[in-house]
PDB file of C-alpha atoms in Angstrom:
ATOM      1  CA  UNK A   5       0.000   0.000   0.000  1.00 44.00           C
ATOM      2  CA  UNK A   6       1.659   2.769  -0.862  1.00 44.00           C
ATOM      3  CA  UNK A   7       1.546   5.847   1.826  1.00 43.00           C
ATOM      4  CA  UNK A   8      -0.195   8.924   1.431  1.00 46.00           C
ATOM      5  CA  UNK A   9       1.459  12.229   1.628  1.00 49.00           C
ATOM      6  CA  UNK A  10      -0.205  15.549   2.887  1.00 47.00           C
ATOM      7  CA  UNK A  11       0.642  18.041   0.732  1.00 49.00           C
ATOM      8  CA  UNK A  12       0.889  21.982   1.502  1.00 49.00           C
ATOM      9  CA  UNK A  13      -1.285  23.666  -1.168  1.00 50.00           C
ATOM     10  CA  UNK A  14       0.371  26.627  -1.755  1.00 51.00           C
ATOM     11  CA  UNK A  15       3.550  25.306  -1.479  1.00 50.00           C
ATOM     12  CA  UNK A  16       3.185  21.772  -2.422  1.00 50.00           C
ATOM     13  CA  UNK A  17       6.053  20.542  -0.131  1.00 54.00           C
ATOM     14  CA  UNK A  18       4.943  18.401   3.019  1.00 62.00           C
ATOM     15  CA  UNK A  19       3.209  19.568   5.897  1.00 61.00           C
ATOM     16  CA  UNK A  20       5.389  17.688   8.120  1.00 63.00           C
ATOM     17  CA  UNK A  21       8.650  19.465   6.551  1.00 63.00           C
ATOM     18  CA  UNK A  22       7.301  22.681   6.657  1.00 63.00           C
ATOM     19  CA  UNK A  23       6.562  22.277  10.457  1.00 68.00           C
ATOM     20  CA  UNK A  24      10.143  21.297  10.771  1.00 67.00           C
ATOM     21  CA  UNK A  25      11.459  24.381   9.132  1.00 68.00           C
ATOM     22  CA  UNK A  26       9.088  26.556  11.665  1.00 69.00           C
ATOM     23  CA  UNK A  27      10.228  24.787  14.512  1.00 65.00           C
ATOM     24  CA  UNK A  28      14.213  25.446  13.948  1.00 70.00           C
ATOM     25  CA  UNK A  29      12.796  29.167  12.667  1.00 70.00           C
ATOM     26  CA  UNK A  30      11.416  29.423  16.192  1.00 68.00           C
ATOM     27  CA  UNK A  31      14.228  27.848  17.845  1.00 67.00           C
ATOM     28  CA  UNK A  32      16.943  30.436  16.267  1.00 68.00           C
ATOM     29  CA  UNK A  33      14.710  33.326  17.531  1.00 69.00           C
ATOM     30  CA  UNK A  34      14.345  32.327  21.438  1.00 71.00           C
ATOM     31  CA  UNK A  35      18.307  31.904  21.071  1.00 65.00           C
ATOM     32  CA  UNK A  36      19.104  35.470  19.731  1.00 68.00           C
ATOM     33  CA  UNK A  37      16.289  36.591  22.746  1.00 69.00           C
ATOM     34  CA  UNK A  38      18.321  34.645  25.542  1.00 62.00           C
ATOM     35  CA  UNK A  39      22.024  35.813  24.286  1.00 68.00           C
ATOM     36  CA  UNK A  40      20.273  39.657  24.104  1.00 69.00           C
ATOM     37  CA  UNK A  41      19.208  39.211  27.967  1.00 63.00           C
ATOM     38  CA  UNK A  42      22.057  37.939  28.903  1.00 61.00           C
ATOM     39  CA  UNK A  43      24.609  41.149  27.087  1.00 65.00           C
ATOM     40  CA  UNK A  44      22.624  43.304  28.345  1.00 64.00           C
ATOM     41  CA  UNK A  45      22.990  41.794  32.447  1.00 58.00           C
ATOM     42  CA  UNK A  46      26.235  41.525  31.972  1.00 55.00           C
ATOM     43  CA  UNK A  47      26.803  44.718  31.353  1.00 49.00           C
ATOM     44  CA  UNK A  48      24.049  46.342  34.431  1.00 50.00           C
ATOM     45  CA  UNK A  49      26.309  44.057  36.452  1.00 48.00           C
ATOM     46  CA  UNK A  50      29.656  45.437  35.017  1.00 49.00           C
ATOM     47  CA  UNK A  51      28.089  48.736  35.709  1.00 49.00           C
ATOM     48  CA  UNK A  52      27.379  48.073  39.431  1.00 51.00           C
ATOM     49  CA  UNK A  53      30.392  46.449  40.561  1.00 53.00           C
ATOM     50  CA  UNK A  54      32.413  49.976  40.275  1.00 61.00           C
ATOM     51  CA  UNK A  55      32.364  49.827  43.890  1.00 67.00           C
ATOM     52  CA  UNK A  56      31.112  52.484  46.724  1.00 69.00           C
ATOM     53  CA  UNK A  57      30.790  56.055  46.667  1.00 81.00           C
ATOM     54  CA  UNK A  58      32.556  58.228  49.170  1.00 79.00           C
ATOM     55  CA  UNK A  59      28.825  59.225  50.552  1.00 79.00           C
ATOM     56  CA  UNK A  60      28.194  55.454  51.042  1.00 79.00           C
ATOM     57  CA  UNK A  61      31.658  55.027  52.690  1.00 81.00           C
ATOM     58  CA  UNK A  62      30.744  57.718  55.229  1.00 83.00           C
ATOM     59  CA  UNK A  63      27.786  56.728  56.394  1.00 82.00           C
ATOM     60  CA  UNK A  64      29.146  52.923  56.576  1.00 82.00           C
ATOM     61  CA  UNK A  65      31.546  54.562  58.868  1.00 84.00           C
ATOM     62  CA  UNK A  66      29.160  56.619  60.521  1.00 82.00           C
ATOM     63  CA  UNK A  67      26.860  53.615  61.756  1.00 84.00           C
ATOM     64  CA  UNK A  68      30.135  51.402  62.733  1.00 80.00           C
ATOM     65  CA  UNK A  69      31.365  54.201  65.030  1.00 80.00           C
ATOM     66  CA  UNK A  70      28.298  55.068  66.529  1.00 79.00           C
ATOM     67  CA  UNK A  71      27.494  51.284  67.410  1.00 78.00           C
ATOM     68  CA  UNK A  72      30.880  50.937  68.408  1.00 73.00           C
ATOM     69  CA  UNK A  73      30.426  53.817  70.339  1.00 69.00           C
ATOM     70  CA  UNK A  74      27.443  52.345  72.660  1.00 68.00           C
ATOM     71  CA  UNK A  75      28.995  48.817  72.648  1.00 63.00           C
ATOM     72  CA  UNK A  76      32.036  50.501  74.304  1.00 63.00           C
ATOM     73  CA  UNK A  77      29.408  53.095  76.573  1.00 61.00           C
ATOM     74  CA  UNK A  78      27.652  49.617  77.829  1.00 61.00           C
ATOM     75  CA  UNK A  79      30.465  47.383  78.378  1.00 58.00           C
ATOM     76  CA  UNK A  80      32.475  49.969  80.591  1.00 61.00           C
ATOM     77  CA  UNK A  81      29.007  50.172  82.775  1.00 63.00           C
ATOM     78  CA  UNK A  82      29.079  46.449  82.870  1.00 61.00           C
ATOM     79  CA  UNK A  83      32.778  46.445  84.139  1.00 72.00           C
ATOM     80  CA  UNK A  84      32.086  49.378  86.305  1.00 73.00           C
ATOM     81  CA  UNK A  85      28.635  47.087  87.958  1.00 79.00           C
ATOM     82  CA  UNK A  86      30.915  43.915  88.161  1.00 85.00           C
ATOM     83  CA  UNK A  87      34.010  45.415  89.977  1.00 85.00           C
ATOM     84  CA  UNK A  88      31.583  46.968  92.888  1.00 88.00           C
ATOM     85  CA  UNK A  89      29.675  44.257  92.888  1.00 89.00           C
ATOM     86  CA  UNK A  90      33.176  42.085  93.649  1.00 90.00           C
ATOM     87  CA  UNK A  91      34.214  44.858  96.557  1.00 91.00           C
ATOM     88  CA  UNK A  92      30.619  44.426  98.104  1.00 92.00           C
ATOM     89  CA  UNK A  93      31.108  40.970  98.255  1.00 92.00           C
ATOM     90  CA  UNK A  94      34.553  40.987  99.959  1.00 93.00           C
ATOM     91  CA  UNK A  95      33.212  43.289 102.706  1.00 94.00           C
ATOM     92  CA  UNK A  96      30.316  41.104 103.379  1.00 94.00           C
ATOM     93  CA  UNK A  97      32.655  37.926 103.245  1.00 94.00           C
ATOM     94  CA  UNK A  98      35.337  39.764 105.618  1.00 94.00           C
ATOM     95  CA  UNK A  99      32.201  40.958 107.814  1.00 94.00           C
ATOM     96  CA  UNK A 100      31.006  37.078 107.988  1.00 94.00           C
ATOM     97  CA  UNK A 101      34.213  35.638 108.839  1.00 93.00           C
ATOM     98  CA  UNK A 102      34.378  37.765 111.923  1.00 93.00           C
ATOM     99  CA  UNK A 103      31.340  37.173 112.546  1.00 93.00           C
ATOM    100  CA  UNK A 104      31.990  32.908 112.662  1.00 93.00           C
ATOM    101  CA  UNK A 105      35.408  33.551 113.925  1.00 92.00           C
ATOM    102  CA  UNK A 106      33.659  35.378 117.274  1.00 89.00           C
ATOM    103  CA  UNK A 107      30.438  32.700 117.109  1.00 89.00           C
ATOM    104  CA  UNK A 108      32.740  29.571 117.244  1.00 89.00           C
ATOM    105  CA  UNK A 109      35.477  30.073 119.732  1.00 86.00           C
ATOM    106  CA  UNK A 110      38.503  30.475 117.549  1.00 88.00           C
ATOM    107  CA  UNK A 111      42.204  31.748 118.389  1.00 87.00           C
ATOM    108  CA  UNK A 112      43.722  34.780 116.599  1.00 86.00           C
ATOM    109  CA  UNK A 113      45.899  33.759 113.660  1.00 83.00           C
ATOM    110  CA  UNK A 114      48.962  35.505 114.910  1.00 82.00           C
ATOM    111  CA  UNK A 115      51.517  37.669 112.975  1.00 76.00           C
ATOM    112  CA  UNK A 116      55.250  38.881 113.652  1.00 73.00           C
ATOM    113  CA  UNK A 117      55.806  40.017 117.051  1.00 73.00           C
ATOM    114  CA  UNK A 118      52.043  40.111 117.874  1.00 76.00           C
ATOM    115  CA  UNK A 119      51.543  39.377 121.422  1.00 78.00           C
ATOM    116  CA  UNK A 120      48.762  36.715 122.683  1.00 80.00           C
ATOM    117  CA  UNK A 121      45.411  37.568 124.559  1.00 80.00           C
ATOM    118  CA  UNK A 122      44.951  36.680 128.022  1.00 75.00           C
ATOM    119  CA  UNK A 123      44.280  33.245 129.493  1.00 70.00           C
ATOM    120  CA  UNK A 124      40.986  34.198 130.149  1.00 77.00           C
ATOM    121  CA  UNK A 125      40.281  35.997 127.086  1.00 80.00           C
ATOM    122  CA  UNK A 126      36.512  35.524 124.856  1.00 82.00           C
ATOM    123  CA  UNK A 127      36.926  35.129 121.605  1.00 84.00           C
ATOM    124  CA  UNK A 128      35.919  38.620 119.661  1.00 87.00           C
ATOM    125  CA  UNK A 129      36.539  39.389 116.449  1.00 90.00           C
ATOM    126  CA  UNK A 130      35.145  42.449 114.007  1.00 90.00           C
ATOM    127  CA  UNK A 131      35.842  44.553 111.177  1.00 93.00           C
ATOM    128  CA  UNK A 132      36.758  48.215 111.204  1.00 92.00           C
ATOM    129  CA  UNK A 133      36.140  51.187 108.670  1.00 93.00           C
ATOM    130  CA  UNK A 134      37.632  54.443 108.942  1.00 89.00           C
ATOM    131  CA  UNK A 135      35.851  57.383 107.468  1.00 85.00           C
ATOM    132  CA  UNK A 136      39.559  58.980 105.966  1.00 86.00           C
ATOM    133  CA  UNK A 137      41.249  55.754 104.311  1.00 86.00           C
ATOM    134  CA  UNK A 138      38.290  54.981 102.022  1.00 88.00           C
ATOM    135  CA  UNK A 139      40.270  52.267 100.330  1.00 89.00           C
ATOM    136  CA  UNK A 140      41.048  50.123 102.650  1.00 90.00           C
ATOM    137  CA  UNK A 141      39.819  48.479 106.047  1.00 92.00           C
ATOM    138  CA  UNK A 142      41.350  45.739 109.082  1.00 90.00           C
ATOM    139  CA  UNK A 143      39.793  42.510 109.931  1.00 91.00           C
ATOM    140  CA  UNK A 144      40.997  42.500 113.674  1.00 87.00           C
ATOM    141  CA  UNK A 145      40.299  40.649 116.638  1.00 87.00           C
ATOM    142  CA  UNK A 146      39.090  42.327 120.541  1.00 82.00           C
ATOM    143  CA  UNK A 147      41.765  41.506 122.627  1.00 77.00           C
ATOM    144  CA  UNK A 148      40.340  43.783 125.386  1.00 69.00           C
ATOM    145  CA  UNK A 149      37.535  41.044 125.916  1.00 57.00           C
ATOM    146  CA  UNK A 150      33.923  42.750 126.640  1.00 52.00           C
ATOM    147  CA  UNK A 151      35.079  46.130 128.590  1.00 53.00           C
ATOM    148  CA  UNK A 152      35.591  47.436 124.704  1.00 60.00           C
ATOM    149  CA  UNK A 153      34.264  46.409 121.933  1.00 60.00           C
ATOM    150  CA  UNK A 154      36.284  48.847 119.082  1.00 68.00           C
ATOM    151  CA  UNK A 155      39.572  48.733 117.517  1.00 70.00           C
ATOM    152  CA  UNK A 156      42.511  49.710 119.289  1.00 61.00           C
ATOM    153  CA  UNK A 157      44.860  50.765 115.906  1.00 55.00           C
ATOM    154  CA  UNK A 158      44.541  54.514 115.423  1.00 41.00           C
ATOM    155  CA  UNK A 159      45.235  55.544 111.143  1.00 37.00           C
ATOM    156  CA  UNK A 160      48.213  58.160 110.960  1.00 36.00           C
ATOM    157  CA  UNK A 161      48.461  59.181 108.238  1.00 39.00           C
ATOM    158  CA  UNK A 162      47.775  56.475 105.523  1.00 41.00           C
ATOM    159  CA  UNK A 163      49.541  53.723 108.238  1.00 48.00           C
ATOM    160  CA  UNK A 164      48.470  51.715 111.070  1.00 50.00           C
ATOM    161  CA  UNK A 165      49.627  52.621 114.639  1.00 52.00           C
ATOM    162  CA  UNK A 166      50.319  49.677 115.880  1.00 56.00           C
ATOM    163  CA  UNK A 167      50.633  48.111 112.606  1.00 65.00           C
ATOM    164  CA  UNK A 168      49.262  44.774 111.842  1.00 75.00           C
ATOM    165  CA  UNK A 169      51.075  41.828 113.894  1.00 71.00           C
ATOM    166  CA  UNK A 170      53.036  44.340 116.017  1.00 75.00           C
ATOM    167  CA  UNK A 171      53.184  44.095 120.138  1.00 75.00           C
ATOM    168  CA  UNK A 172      49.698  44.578 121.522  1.00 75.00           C
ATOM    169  CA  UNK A 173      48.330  45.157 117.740  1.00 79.00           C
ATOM    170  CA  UNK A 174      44.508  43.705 117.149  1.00 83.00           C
ATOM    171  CA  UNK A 175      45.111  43.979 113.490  1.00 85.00           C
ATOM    172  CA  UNK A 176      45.082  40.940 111.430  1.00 86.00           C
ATOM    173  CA  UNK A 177      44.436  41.626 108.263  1.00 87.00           C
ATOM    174  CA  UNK A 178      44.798  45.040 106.394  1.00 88.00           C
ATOM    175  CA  UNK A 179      42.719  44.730 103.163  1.00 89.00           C
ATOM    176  CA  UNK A 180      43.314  47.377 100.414  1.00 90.00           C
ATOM    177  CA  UNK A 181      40.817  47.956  97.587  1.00 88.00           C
ATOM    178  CA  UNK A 182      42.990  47.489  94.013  1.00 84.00           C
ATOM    179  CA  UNK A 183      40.358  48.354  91.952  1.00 83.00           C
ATOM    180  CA  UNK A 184      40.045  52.260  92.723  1.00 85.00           C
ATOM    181  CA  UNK A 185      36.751  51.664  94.080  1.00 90.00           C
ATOM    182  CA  UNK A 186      35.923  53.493  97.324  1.00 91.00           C
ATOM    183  CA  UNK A 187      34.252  53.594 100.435  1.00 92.00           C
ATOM    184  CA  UNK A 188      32.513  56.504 100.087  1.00 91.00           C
ATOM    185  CA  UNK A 189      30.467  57.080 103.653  1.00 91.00           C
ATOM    186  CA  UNK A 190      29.910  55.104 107.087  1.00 93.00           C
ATOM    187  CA  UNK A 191      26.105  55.257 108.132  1.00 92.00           C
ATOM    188  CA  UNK A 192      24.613  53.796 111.571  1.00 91.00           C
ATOM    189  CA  UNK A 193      20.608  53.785 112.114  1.00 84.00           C
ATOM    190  CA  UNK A 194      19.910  54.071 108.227  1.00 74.00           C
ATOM    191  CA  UNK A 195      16.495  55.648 108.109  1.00 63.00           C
ATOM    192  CA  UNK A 196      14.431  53.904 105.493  1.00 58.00           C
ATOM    193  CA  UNK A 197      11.540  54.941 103.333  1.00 54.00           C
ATOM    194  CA  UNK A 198       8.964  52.472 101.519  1.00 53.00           C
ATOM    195  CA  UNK A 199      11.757  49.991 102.074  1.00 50.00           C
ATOM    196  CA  UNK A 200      14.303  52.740  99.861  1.00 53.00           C
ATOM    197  CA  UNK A 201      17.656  53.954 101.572  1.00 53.00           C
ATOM    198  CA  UNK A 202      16.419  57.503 102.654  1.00 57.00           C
ATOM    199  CA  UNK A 203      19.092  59.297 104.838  1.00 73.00           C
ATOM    200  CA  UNK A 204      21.863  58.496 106.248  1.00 79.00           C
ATOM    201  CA  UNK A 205      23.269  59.315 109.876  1.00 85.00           C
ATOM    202  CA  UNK A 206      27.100  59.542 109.094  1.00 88.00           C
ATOM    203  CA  UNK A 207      30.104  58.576 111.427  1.00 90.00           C
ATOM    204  CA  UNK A 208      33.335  58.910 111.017  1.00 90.00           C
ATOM    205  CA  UNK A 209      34.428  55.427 112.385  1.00 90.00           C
ATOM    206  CA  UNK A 210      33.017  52.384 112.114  1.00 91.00           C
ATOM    207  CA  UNK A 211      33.926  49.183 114.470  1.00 90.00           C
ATOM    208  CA  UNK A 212      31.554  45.808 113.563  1.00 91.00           C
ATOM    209  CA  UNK A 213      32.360  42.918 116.344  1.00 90.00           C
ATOM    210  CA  UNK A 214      31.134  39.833 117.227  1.00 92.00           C
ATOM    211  CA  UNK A 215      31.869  37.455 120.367  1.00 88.00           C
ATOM    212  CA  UNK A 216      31.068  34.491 121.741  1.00 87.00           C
ATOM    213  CA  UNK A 217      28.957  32.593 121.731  1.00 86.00           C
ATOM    214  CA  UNK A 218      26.709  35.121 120.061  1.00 86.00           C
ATOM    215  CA  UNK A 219      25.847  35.734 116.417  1.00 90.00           C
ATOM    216  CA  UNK A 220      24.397  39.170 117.039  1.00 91.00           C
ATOM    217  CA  UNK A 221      26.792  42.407 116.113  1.00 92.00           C
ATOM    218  CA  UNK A 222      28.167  44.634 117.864  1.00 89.00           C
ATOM    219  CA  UNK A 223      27.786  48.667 116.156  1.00 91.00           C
ATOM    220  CA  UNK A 224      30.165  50.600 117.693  1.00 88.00           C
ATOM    221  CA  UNK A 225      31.197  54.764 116.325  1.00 84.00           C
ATOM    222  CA  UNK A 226      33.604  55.107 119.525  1.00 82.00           C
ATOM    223  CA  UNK A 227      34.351  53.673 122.471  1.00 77.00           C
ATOM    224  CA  UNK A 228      31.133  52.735 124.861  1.00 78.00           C
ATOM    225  CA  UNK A 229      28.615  54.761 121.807  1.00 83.00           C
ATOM    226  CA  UNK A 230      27.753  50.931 120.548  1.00 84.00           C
ATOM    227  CA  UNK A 231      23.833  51.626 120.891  1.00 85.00           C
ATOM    228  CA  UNK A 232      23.054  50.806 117.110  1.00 90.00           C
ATOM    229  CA  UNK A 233      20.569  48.755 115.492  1.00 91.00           C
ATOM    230  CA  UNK A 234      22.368  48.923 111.965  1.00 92.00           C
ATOM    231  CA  UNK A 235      25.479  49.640 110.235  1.00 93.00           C
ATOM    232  CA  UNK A 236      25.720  50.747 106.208  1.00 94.00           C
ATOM    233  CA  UNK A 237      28.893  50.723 104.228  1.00 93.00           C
ATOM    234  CA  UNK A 238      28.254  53.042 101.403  1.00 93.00           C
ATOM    235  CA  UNK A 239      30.896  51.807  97.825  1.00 93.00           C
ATOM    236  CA  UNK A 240      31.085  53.544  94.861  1.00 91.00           C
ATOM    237  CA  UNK A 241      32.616  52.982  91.678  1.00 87.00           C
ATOM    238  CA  UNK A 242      35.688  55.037  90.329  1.00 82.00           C
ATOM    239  CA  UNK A 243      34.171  54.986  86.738  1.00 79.00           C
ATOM    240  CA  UNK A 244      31.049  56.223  87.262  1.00 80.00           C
ATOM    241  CA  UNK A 245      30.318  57.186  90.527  1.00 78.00           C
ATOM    242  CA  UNK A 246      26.431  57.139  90.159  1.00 82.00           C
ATOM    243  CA  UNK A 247      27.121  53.439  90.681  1.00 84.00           C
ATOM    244  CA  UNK A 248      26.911  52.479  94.184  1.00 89.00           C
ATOM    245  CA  UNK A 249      26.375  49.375  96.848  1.00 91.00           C
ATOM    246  CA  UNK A 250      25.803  49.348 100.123  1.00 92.00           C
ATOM    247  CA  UNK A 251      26.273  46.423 102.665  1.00 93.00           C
ATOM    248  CA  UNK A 252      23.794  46.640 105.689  1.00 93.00           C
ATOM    249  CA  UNK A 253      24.641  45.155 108.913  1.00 93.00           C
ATOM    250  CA  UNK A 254      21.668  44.763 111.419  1.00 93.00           C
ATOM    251  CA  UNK A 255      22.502  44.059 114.951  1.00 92.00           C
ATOM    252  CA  UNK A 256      20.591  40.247 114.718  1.00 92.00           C
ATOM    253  CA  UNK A 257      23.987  39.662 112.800  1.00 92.00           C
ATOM    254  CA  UNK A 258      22.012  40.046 109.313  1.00 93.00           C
ATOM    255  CA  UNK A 259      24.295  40.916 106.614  1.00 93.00           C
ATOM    256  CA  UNK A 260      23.152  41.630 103.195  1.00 92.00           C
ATOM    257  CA  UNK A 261      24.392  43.811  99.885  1.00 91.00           C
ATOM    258  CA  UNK A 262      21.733  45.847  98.328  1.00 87.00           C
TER     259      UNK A 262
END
């Protein structure tokens, strides 16, 4: 059987040819289109990769310092909260360790040429602050038993007199602030409002002890003025001195940083 051929009429060639030749007519077209998009992409792109202008550089520059700027603002305040936090602390840990030293009997760790209490001496221990060395303070111990309950070293001058583990000395310890923080005022009867620090009735010395077998505090300004309910330790920080702490120290034996 011989096959049939569809013939185009004004052409006479076959349909199926001439749908051939459209096709790769078609195909030649969408090529030219693509290659046209493409030239003409590269060359936006060529066109946008010149780089910055100096008006785009400065206010790149302008954003980078400024949030450099608060980063630096923020992490100095975080520094300056951390390093008074740290000096409250060591007060309130100094202030404790008196405070168990008096409760549970113990002897005076000794220094130098530091002479022993009496036989009959009761264990006493405390901490004193002086109003004119406001970076620094002595962990001592009361060798006069309960006839006085203060610190017998007098400050001269930036020194201790006796100085710590010398003759008849109480001092112990002598601990100096490094950081530059401060001890900025001595407060006894703290007068509170709405549970806020209010006012605050100043002294110039400040003598915390604690003896056996008691845990309660002793709050002493002078010699036989001890009639205190509460001691504050006012810190502030050498960076900013808006920062501040303040360790409280009822007379239950209480201690706490606020």
């Amino acid at each position: 059987i011989q096959k049939k051929e569809y013939m185009n009429k004004e052409t006479k060639e076959p349909r199926r040819k001439i749908r051939l030749q459209r096709g790769r007519q078609k195909n030649k077209e969408t090529h030219a289109e693509v290659c046209e998009f493409v030239d003409s992409h590269k060359f936006a792109g060529s066109h946008r990769s010149r780089g910055f202008t100096v008006v785009e550089l400065i206010v790149v520059i302008s954003i980078f310092a400024a949030l450099s700027g608060v980063a630096l603002f923020r992490f100095t305040d975080f520094s300056s909260g951390i390093s008074l936090q740290n000096l409250a602390q060591q007060i309130a840990m100094q202030i404790k360790r008196a405070q168990t030293a008096g409760s549970t009997g113990q002897f005076p760790n000794l220094k130098g040429t530091q002479q022993s209490p009496s036989f009959n001496w009761i264990p006493s221990f405390g901490v004193y602050f002086s109003g004119t060395q406001k970076e620094k303070f002595v962990y001592f111990f009361n060798r006069d038993k309960n006839e006085n309950q203060i610190f017998n070293g007098l400050y001269n001058n930036g020194s201790l007199s006796p100085g710590c583990g010398i003759g008849t000395s109480e001092c112990l310890d002598e601990i100096i602030v490094q950081t530059g923080d401060k001890i900025e005022k001595l407060c006894v009867n703290m007068k509170k409002n709405n549970g806020d620090i209010d006012s605050c009735n100043s002294v110039g010395n400040l003598h915390i002890t604690f003896t056996r077998p008691n845990l309660s505090a002793t709050i002493c300004k002078k010699a036989k003025d001890c009639n205190y309910d509460d001691a504050e330790i006012i810190i502030s920080s050498q960076k900013n001195p808006d920062f501040k702490k303040t360790i409280i120290i009822r007379k239950i034996g209480q201690i706490s940083v606020e």
